[in-house]
Coordinates of C-alpha atoms in Angstrom, one line a residue:
M1 CA -61.0 35.5 -56.9
I2 CA -60.4 36.7 -53.3
I3 CA -62.3 37.7 -50.3
R4 CA -61.0 40.7 -48.3
A5 CA -62.1 42.7 -45.3
L6 CA -64.9 45.2 -45.9
E7 CA -63.5 48.7 -45.9
K8 CA -65.3 52.1 -45.5
T9 CA -64.7 52.7 -49.2
D10 CA -66.9 49.6 -50.0
L11 CA -70.0 51.1 -48.4
Q12 CA -71.4 52.6 -51.6
Y13 CA -71.1 49.2 -53.3
L14 CA -72.7 47.4 -50.3
H15 CA -75.4 50.1 -50.2
N16 CA -76.3 49.3 -53.8
L17 CA -76.5 45.5 -53.1
N18 CA -78.4 46.1 -49.9
N19 CA -81.0 48.3 -51.6
E20 CA -82.0 45.4 -53.9
Y21 CA -85.2 44.0 -52.3
S22 CA -84.9 40.7 -54.2
I23 CA -81.3 40.3 -52.9
M24 CA -82.0 41.2 -49.3
S25 CA -85.0 38.9 -49.1
Y26 CA -82.5 35.9 -49.4
W27 CA -81.1 37.2 -46.1
F28 CA -84.7 37.7 -44.7
E29 CA -83.9 41.4 -44.3
E30 CA -85.3 44.7 -45.5
P31 CA -83.1 46.9 -47.7
Y32 CA -81.2 49.6 -45.9
Q33 CA -83.0 53.0 -45.9
S34 CA -79.9 55.2 -46.6
L35 CA -76.2 55.2 -47.1
S36 CA -76.0 57.2 -43.8
E37 CA -77.6 54.3 -41.9
L38 CA -75.1 51.9 -43.4
E39 CA -72.2 54.2 -42.5
N40 CA -73.4 54.4 -38.9
L41 CA -73.7 50.6 -38.8
Y42 CA -70.1 50.3 -40.1
K43 CA -68.8 52.7 -37.4
K44 CA -70.8 50.8 -34.8
H45 CA -69.5 47.4 -35.8
I46 CA -65.9 48.1 -36.9
L47 CA -64.4 46.8 -33.7
D48 CA -67.1 44.2 -33.0
E49 CA -65.4 40.8 -32.5
S50 CA -68.7 39.0 -33.2
E51 CA -68.7 39.8 -36.9
R52 CA -66.4 39.6 -39.9
R53 CA -67.5 41.1 -43.2
F54 CA -65.7 40.4 -46.5
I55 CA -66.0 41.8 -50.0
V56 CA -65.8 39.2 -52.8
E57 CA -63.5 40.4 -55.6
E58 CA -62.7 39.2 -59.1
K59 CA -59.8 41.0 -60.8
S60 CA -60.2 44.0 -58.4
K61 CA -63.9 44.2 -59.1
S62 CA -66.4 43.9 -56.3
I63 CA -68.8 41.1 -57.0
G64 CA -70.4 40.3 -53.7
V65 CA -70.2 40.1 -49.9
V66 CA -69.8 37.2 -47.5
E67 CA -70.3 37.7 -43.7
L68 CA -69.6 35.7 -40.6
L69 CA -72.0 36.9 -37.9
E70 CA -72.9 35.9 -34.3
I71 CA -69.4 34.7 -33.8
N72 CA -69.4 33.1 -30.4
F73 CA -65.9 32.4 -29.0
I74 CA -67.2 30.4 -26.0
H75 CA -69.3 27.9 -28.0
R76 CA -67.1 28.3 -31.1
T77 CA -70.1 28.9 -33.5
C78 CA -70.9 31.5 -36.1
E79 CA -73.5 32.1 -38.8
V80 CA -72.5 32.6 -42.5
L81 CA -74.2 34.7 -45.1
I82 CA -73.4 35.4 -48.8
I83 CA -74.6 37.6 -51.6
I84 CA -73.2 37.6 -55.1
D85 CA -74.2 40.4 -57.3
P86 CA -76.9 39.1 -59.7
Q87 CA -74.8 40.1 -62.8
Y88 CA -72.1 37.7 -61.6
A89 CA -74.5 34.8 -60.8
N90 CA -74.1 31.3 -62.2
K91 CA -70.3 31.6 -62.6
G92 CA -69.2 29.6 -59.6
Y93 CA -68.3 32.7 -57.5
A94 CA -70.8 31.9 -54.7
K95 CA -69.4 28.4 -54.2
K96 CA -65.8 29.6 -54.1
A97 CA -66.5 32.6 -51.8
F98 CA -68.6 30.5 -49.5
K99 CA -65.8 27.9 -49.2
M100 CA -63.2 30.7 -48.5
A101 CA -65.4 32.1 -45.7
I102 CA -65.9 28.6 -44.2
D103 CA -62.1 27.9 -44.3
Y104 CA -61.6 31.3 -42.6
A105 CA -64.1 30.4 -39.9
F106 CA -62.4 27.1 -39.1
L107 CA -58.7 27.9 -39.7
V108 CA -58.5 31.5 -38.5
L109 CA -61.3 31.8 -36.0
N110 CA -61.1 28.2 -34.8
M111 CA -64.9 27.7 -34.9
N112 CA -66.3 24.3 -34.2
K113 CA -69.5 24.8 -36.1
V114 CA -70.7 27.2 -38.9
Y115 CA -74.4 27.4 -39.5
L116 CA -76.9 29.3 -41.7
Y117 CA -80.6 29.8 -42.4
V118 CA -81.9 29.4 -45.9
D119 CA -85.3 29.6 -47.5
I120 CA -86.4 26.0 -48.2
K121 CA -87.4 27.1 -51.8
N122 CA -83.9 28.6 -52.5
E123 CA -82.7 25.4 -54.2
K124 CA -79.5 26.9 -55.7
A125 CA -78.3 28.0 -52.3
V126 CA -79.2 24.7 -50.6
H127 CA -77.3 22.9 -53.4
I128 CA -74.2 25.1 -52.8
Y129 CA -74.4 24.6 -49.0
K130 CA -74.8 20.8 -49.4
S131 CA -71.9 20.7 -51.8
N132 CA -69.8 22.2 -49.0
N133 CA -71.0 19.4 -46.6
F134 CA -73.5 21.4 -44.8
E135 CA -76.4 19.3 -43.5
I136 CA -80.0 20.2 -42.9
E137 CA -80.4 20.1 -39.1
G138 CA -84.0 21.2 -39.1
T139 CA -86.8 23.2 -40.6
L140 CA -88.2 26.3 -38.9
K141 CA -91.8 26.9 -39.9
E142 CA -92.8 30.4 -40.9
H143 CA -89.7 31.7 -39.2
F144 CA -89.0 34.7 -41.4
Y145 CA -91.3 37.3 -43.0
T146 CA -90.2 38.6 -46.3
Q147 CA -91.8 39.6 -49.6
G148 CA -95.2 39.7 -47.9
K149 CA -95.2 36.1 -46.7
Y150 CA -93.9 34.0 -43.8
K151 CA -91.2 31.7 -45.0
D152 CA -90.0 28.3 -43.8
C153 CA -86.3 27.9 -43.6
Y154 CA -83.8 25.2 -43.1
V155 CA -81.1 25.5 -40.4
M156 CA -78.0 24.0 -42.0
G157 CA -74.7 23.4 -40.2
L158 CA -71.2 22.1 -40.7
L159 CA -69.1 20.8 -37.9
K160 CA -65.3 21.2 -37.9
T161 CA -64.8 17.4 -37.8
K162 CA -66.8 17.1 -41.1
W163 CA -64.9 20.0 -42.6
I164 CA -61.6 18.3 -41.8
E165 CA -62.8 15.0 -43.2
Q166 CA -63.8 16.7 -46.5
R167 CA -60.6 18.7 -46.7
D168 CA -58.4 15.8 -46.0
G169 CA -60.3 13.7 -48.5
N170 CA -59.7 16.4 -51.1
D171 CA -56.0 16.5 -50.3
D172 CA -55.8 12.7 -51.0
L173 CA -57.2 13.4 -54.5
S174 CA -54.5 15.9 -55.4

């Protein structure tokens, strides 16, 4: 499995994922209205240094997307988001792709902290994040509105020092 930069040729796949209401609700977002809107967003953000978008692939087949957003090179922070196509769920892809994106944030972008927002009821996602050493830093009450309700979410984060400790600990086990 790999993650690679999002290309214009991936927009139809991304459009299909983004038009799944159940998927986009995990990101606390509405589905895109049209492929044209997505194409315009792609053009607008192609040179934006505050974002990195990746396609998750298994054997040249697109199976999801992972994004680093709100990249701040002064404070060295960014937000991470991930979606794995439901037909590829429960196969370990989310955990692997998430780890690859985190490694990219710390190794390539030199971030000091990676953070995310997650619905407190999304136990699978919280488990994946905790297994990557993310810690719950707080709870935001009724912070997002999706699926007709206001949702509480956790703010979770990982500091580079914790990431290094975890990585070095894994090297010792090899």
